[in-house]
Short mmCIF file of C-alpha atoms and ligand atoms in Angstrom, two decimals:
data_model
loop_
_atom_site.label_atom_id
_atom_site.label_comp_id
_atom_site.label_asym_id
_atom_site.label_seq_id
_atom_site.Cartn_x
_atom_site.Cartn_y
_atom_site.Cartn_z
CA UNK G 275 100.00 136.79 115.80
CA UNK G 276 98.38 133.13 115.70
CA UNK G 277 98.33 129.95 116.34
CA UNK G 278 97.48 126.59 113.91
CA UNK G 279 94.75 126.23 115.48
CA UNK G 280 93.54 129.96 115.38
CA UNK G 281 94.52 130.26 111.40
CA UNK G 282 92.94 126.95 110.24
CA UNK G 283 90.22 128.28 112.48
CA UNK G 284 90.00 131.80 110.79
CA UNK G 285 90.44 129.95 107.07
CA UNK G 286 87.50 127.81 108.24
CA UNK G 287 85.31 129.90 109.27
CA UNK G 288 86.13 132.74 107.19
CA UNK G 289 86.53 135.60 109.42
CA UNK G 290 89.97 136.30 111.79
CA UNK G 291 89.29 133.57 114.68
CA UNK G 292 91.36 133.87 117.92
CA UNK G 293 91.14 131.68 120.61
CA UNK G 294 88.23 131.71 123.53
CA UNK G 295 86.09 133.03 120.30
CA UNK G 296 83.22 130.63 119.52
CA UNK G 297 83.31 129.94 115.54
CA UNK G 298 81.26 128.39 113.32
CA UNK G 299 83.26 126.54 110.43
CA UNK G 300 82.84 124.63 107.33
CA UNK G 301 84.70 120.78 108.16
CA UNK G 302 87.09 119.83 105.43
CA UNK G 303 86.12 115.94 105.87
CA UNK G 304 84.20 114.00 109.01
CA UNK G 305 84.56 110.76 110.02
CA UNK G 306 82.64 108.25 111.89
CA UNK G 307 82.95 104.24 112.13
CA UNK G 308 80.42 101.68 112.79
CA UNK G 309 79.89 102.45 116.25
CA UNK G 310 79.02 106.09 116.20
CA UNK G 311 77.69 106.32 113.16
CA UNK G 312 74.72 104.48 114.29
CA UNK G 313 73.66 107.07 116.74
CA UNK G 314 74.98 109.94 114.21
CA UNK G 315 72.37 108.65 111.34
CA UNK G 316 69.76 108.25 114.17
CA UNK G 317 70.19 111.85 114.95
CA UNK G 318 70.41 112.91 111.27
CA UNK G 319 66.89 111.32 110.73
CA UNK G 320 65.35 112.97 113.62
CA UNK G 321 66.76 116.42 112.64
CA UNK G 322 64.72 115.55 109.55
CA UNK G 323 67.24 115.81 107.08
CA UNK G 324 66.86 113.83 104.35
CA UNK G 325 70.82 114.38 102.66
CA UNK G 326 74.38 115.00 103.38
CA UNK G 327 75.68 118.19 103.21
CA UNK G 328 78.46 116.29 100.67
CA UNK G 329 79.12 112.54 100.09
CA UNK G 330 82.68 112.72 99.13
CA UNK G 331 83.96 114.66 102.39
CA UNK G 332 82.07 111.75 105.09
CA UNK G 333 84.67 108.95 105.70
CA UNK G 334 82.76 105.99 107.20
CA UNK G 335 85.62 103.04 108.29
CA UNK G 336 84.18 99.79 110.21
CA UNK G 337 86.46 99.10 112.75
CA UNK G 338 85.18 98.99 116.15
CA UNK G 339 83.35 95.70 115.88
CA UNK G 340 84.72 93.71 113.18
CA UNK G 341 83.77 91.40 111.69
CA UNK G 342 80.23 91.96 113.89
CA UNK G 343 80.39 88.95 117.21
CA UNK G 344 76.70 89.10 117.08
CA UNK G 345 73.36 89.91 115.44
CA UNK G 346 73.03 92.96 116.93
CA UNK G 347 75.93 94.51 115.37
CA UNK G 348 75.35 92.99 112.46
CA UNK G 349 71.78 94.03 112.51
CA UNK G 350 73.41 97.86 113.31
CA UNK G 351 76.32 97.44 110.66
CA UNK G 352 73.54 96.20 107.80
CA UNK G 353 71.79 99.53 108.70
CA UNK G 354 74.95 101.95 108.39
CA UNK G 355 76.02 99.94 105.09
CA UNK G 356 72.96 100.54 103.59
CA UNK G 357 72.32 103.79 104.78
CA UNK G 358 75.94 105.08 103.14
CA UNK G 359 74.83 103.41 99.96
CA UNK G 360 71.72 105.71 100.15
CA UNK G 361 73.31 108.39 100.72
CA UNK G 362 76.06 107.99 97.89
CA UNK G 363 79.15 107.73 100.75
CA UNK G 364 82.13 107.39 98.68
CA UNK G 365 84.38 106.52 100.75
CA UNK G 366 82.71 103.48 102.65
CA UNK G 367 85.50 101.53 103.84
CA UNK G 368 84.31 97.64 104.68
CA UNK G 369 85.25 95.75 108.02
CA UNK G 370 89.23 94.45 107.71
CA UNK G 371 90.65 98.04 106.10
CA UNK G 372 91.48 98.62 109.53
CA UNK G 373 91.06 101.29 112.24
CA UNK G 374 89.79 105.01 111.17
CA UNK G 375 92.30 106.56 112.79
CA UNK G 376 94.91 104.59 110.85
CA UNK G 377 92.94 104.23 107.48
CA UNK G 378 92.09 108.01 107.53
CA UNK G 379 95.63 109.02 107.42
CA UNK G 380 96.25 105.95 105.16
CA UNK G 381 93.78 107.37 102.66
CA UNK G 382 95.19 110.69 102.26
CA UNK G 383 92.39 112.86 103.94
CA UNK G 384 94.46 113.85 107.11
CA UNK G 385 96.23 116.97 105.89
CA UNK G 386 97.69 119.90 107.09
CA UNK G 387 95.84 122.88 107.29
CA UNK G 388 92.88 121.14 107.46
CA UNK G 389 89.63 120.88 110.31
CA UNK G 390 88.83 117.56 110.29
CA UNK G 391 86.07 116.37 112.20
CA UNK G 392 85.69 112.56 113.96
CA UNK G 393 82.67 110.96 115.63
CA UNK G 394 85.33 109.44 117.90
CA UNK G 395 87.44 110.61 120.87
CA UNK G 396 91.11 109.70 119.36
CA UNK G 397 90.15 111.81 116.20
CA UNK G 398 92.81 113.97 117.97
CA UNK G 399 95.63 111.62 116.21
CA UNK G 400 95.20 114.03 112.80
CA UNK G 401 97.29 116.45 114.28
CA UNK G 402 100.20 114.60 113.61
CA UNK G 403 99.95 115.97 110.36
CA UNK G 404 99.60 119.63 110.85
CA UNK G 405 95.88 119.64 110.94
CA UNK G 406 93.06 120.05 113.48
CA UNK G 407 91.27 117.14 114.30
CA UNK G 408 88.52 116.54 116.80
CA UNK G 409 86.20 114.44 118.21
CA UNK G 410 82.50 115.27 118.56
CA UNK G 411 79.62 113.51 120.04
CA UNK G 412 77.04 111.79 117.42
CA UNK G 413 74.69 114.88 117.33
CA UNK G 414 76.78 116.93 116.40
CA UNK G 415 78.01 114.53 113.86
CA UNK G 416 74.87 114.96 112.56
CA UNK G 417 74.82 118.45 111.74
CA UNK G 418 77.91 118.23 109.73
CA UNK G 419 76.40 115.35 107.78
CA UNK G 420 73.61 117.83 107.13
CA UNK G 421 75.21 121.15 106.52
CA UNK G 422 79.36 120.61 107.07
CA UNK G 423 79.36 122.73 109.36
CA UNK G 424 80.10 123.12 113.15
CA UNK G 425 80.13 125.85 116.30
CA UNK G 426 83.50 125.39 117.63
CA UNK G 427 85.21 127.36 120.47
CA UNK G 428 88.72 128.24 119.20
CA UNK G 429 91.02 127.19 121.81
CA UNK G 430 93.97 128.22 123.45
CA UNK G 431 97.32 126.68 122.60
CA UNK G 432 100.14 124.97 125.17
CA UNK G 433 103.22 124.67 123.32
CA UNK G 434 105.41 121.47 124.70
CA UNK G 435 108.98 121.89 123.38
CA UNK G 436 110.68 118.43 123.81
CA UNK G 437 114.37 117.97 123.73
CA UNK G 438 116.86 115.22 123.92
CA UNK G 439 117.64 112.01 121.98
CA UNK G 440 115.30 108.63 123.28
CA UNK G 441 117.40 106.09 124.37
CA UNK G 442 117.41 102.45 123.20
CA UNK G 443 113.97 100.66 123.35
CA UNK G 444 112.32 103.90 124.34
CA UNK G 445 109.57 105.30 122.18
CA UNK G 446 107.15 107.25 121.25
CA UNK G 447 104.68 106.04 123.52
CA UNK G 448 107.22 106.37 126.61
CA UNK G 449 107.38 109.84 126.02
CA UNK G 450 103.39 110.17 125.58
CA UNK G 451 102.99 108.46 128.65
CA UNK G 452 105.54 110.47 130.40
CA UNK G 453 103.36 114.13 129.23
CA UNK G 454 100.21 112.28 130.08
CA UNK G 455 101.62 111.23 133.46
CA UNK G 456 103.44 115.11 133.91
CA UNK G 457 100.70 117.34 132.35
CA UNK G 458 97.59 115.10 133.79
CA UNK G 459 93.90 113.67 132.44
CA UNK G 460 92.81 117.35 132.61
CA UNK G 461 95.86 119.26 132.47
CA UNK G 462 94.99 120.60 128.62
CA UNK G 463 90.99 120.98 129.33
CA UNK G 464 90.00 122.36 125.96
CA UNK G 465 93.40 123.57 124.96
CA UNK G 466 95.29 122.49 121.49
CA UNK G 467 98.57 121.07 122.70
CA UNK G 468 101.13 121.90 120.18
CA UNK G 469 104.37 119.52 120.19
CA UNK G 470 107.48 121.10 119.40
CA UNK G 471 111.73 120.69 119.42
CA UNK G 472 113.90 117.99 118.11
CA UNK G 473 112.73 115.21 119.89
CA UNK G 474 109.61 115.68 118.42
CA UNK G 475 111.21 116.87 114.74
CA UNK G 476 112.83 113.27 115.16
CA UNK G 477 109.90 111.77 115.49
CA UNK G 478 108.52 109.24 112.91
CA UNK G 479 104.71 109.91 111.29
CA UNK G 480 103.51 106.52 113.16
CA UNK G 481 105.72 108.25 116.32
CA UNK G 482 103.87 111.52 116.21
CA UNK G 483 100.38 109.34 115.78
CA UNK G 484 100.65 107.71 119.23
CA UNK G 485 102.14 111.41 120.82
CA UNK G 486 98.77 113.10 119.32
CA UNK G 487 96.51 110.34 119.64
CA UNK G 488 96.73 110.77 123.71
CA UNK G 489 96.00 114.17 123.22
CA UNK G 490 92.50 113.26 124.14
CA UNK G 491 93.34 111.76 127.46
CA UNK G 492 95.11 115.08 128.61
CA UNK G 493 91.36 116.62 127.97
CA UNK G 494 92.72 118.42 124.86
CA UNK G 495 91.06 119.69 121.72
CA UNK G 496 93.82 119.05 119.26
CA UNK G 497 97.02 117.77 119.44
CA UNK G 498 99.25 118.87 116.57
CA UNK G 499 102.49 118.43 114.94
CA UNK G 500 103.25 121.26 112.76
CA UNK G 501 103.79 119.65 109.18
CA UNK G 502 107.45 119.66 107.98
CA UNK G 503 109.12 117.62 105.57
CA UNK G 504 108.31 114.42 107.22
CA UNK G 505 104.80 115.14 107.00
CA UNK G 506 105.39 115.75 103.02
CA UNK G 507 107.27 112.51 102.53
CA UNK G 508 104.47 110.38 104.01
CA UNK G 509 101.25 112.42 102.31
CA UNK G 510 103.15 112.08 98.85
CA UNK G 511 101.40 110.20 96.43
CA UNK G 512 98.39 109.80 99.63
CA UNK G 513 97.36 113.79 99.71
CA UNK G 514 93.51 113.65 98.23
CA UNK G 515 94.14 117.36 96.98
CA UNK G 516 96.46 119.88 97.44
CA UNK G 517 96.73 121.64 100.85
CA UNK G 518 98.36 124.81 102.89
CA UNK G 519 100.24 123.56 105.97
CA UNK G 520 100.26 126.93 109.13
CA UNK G 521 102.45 127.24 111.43
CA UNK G 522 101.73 129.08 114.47
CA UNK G 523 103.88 132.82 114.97
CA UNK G 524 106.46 133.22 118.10
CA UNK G 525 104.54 134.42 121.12
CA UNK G 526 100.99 133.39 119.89
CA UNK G 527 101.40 130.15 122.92
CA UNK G 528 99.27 130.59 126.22
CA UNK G 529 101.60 128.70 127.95
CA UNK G 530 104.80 126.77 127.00
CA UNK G 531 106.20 123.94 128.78
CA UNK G 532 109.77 122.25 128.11
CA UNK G 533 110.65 118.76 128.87
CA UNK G 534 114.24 116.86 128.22
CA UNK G 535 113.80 113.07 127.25
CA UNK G 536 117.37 112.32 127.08
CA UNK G 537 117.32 109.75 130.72
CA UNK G 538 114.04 109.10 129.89
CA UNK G 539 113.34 105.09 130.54
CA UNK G 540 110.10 103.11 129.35
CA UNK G 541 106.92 103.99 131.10
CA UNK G 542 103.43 102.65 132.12
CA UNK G 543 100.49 103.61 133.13
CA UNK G 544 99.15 101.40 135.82
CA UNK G 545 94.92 101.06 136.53
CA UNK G 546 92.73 102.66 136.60
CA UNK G 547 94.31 106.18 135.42
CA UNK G 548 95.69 107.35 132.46
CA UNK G 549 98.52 110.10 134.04
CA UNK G 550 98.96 107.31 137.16
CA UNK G 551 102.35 106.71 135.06
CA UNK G 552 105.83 104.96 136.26
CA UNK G 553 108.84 104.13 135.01
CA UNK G 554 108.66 100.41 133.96
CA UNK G 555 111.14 99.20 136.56
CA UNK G 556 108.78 100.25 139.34
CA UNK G 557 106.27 97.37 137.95
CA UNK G 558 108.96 95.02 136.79
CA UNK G 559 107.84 91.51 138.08
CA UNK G 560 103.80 92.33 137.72
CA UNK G 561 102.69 89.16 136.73
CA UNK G 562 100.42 89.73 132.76
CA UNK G 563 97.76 87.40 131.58
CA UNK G 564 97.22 88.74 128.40
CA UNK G 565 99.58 91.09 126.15
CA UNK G 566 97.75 92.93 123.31
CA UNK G 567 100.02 94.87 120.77
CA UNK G 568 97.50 97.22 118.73
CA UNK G 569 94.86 99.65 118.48
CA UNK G 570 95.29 103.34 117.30
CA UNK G 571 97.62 104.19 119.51
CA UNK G 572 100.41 101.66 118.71
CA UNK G 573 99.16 99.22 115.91
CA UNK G 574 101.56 100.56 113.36
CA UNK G 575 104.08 98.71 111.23
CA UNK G 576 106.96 100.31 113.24
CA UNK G 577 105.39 98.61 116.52
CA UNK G 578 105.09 95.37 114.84
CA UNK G 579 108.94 95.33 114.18
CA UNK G 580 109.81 96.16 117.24
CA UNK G 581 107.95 93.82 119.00
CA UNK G 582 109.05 91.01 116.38
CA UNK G 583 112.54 91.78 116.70
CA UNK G 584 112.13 91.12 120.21
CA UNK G 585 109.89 88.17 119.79
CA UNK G 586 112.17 86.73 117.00
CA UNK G 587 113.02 83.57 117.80
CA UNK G 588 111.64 83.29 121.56
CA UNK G 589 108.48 82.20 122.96
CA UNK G 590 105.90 84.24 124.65
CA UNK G 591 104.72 82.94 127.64
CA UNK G 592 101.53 85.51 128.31
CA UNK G 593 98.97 84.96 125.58
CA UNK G 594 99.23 87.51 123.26
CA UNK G 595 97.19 89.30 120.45
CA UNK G 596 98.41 91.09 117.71
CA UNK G 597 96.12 93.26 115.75
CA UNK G 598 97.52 95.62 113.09
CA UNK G 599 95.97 98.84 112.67
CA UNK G 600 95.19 98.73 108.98
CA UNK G 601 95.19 96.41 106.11
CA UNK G 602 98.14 98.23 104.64
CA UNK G 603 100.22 97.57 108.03
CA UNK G 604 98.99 93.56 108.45
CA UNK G 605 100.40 93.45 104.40
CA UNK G 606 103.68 94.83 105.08
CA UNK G 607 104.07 92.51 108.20
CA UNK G 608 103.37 90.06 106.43
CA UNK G 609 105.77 90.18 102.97
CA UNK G 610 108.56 91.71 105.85
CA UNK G 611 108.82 88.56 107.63
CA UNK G 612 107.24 90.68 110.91
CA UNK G 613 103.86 88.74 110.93
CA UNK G 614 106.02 85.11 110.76
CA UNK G 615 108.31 86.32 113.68
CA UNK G 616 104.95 86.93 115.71
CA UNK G 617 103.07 84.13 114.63
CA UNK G 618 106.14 81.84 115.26
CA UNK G 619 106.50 83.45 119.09
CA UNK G 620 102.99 82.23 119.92
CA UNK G 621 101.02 85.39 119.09
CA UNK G 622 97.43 85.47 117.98
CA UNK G 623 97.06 87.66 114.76
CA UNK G 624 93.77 89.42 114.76
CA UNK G 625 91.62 91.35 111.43
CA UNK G 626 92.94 94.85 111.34
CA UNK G 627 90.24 96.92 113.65
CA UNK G 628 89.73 98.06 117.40
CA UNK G 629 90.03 94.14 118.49
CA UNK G 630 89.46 94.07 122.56
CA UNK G 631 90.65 97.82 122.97
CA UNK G 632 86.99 98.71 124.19
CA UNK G 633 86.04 95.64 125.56
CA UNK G 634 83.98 94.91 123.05
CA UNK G 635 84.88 91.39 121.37
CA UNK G 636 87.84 89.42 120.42
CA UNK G 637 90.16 89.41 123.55
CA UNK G 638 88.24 90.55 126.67
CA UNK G 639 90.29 90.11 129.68
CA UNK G 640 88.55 88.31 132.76
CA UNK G 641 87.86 89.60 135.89
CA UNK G 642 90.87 90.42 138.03
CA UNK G 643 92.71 89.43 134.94
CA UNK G 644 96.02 91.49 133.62
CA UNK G 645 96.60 93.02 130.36
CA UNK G 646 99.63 94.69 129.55
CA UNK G 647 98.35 96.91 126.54
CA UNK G 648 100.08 99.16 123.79
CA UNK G 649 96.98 101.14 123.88
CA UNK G 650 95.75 104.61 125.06
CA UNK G 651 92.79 103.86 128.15
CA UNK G 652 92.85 101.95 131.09
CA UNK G 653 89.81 103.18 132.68
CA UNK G 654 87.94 100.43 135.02
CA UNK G 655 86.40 98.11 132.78
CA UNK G 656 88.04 99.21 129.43
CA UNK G 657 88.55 95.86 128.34
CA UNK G 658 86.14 93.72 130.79
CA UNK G 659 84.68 93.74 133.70
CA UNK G 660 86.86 93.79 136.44
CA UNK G 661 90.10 93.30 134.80
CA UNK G 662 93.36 95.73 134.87
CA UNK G 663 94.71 97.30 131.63
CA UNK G 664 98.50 98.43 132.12
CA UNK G 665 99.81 100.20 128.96
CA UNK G 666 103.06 100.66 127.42
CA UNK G 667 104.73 100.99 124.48
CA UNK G 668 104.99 97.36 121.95
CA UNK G 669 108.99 97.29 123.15
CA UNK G 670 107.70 96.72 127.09
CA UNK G 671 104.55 94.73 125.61
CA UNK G 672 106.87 92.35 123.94
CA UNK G 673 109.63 91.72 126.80
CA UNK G 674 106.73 91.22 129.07
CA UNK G 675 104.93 88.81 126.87
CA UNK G 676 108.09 86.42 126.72
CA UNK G 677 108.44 86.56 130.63
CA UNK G 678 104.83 86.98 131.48
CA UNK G 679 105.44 89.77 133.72
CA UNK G 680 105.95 93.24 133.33
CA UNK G 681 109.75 94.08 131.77
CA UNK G 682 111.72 96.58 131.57
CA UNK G 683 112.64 96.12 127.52
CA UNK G 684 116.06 97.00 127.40
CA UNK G 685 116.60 93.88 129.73
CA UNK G 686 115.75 91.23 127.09
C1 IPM S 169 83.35 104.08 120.49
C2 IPM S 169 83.93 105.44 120.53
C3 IPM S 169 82.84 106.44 120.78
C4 IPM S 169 85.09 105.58 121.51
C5 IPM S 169 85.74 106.97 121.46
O1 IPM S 169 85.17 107.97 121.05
O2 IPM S 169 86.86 107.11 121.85
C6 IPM S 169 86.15 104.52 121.31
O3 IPM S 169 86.82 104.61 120.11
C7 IPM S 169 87.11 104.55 122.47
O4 IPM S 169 88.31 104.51 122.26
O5 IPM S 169 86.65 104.55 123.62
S1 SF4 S 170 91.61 101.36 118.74
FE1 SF4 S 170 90.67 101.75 120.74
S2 SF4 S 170 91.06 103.89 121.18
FE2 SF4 S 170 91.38 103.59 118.97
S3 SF4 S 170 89.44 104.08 118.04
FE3 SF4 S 170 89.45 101.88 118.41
S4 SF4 S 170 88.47 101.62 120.42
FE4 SF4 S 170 89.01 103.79 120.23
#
């Protein structure tokens, strides 16, 4: 008896792995962006290791800072660019291709089965296709440069069964919010949360990216999806090789937990917590400076329409920021009629990347300043000193923008 996460575990690492062991495993393909890989080649160089382990299974997007705002980054940036070239990094992909958590699915190298490894936090989004994705710090980033390879504790599995049908205008990120809210920041410490039923069966690929991406701010490991035939529509024609989706046998769970979405309503998680979560009517009338409809979490083509159908033909009265996730999202906005809708409403369109999600550039919020964000962190700070990041799903993001206060989207 196993779970996914024990048997891509044990395939890894080549031995039966069950969960509380500590492995070491060979990563399928590792990831890190501009940001962290400037601290992950810093660490590679003082390990003194002089190659990587293979150039073809390190996926380097720029996305966190692009294009650079100053000549730091762009110092930084010149020194990862180069540095790839060096090393013979195949797949390099340049500022504008979007973010890694989108392009990396985009590019075919999230599959299921797999361990794939991320020198960022959200990396946790890969389980929407069946595999095991992580985040790691840039040191050890650096040892799988060097040798692929990685000590990993295997962890234990939570199995959430989800049932009933979402109504109108809720989504995907209303039920995320609602487990993050239920289960807590550290209700899955080091666990792999595994997301089962119909509700989640139902559930689009971009749908099942925003449920796993907030894995991470539960505390877990992994968040997965097991693969099914959604999973093989959407990897057809992407897949960069052939792979061998798990599934995890009856009775392998820790725990189980069971939740029923059918009276669900939108949700939001108010400063400064992630699980401080209501339902959106609670909040209605919260005046919002700034709307931002993006980032990893909910930057997708399917959050674009929604938020354009909504927008279509109205004016937003918060100024708002639109950044698709990817390249290949902004290009189907735009020959859809999606990007026009938004553009048309008032909306700022920003290159596909991380935009203000970190507070970094392009859309930091004042102090005491509101955001209402489609993202997945609203720690103090997140996006500016002293300013409050509310987030909900592009539906409540949308309504709110065209009132400029927080709105419950099935009343637009
Ligand atoms: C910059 C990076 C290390 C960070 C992460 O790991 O999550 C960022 O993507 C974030 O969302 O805060
Ligand atoms: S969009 Fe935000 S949460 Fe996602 S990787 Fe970028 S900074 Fe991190």
């Amino acid at each position: 008896m196993a779970t996914i996460s024990e048997k891509i575990f044990s395939r890894a690492s080549g031995h039966r792995a069950e969960a509380g062991e500590i492995v070491e495993a060979e990563v399928d393909y590792a990831m890190s962006h501009d940001g962290t890989s400037v601290l992950a080649i810093k660490a590679f160089t003082e390990m003194g290791s002089e190659r990587v382990w293979d150039p073809e299974r390190i996926v380097v997007p720029f996305d966190h800072i692009v294009p650079a705002n100053n000549s730091t980054a762009a110092d930084l940036q010149r020194m990862v660019r180069s540095w790839a070239r060096d090393q013979g990094i195949v797949h390099f992909f340049e500022g504008g291709r979007g973010i890694c958590h989108q392009v990396f699915p985009e590019e075919g190298f999230a599959l299921p089965g797999t361990l794939l490894v991320g020198a960022d936090s959200h990396s946790c989004t890969y389980g929407a296709f069946g595999a095991f994705g992580t985040g790691v710090g840039a040191t050890d980033m650096a040892e799988i440069y060097s040798r692929g390879r990685l000590w990993f504790k295997v962890p234990e599995t939570i199995a959430v069964r989800i049932s009933g049908r979402l109504g109108e205008m809720v989504l995907a990120k209303d039920l995320t919010l609602m487990l993050v809210g239920a289960i807590g920041a550290d209700g899955a410490t080091y666990r792999a949360l595994e997301y089962l039923g119909e509700t989640v069966e139902s559930l689009s690929i971009s749908g099942r990216m925003t449920l796993c991406n907030m894995g991470v701010e539960m505390g877990a490991k992994a968040a997965i999806v097991p693969a099914d035939g959604t999973t093989e529509e959407y990897l057809r024609g992407r897949a960069r090789g052939p792979y061998q989706p798990v599934r995890s046998d009856p009775g392998s769970y820790d725990a189980e937990m069971e939740f029923d979405v059918s009276d669900l309503s939108p949700q939001v998680a108010v400063p400064f917590r992630v699980d401080q979560v209501r339902p959106v009517g609670d909040l209605a009338g919260t005046e919002v400076d700034q709307v931002f409809i993006g980032t990893c979490t909910n930057g997708r083509l399917e959050d674009l329409e929604i938020a354009a159908r909504i927008l279509k033909g109205r004016e937003v009265k918060a100024r708002t920021l639109v950044i698709p996730a990817s390249r290949e999202v902004l290009l189907q906005a735009l020959s859809s009629g999606v990007l026009e809708a938004l553009v048309r409403a008032g909306a700022m369109i920003g290159t596909p990347g991380c935009g203000p999600c970190l507070g970094a550039h392009m859309g930091v919020i004042a102090e005491e300043e509101v955001c209402l964000s489609t993202a997945n962190r609203n720690f103090p700070g997140r996006m500016g000193k002293g300013g409050l990041v509310y987030l909900a799903s592009p539906a409540t993001a949308a309504a709110s923008a065209i009132s400029g206060e927080i709105t419950d989207p099935r009343e637009v």
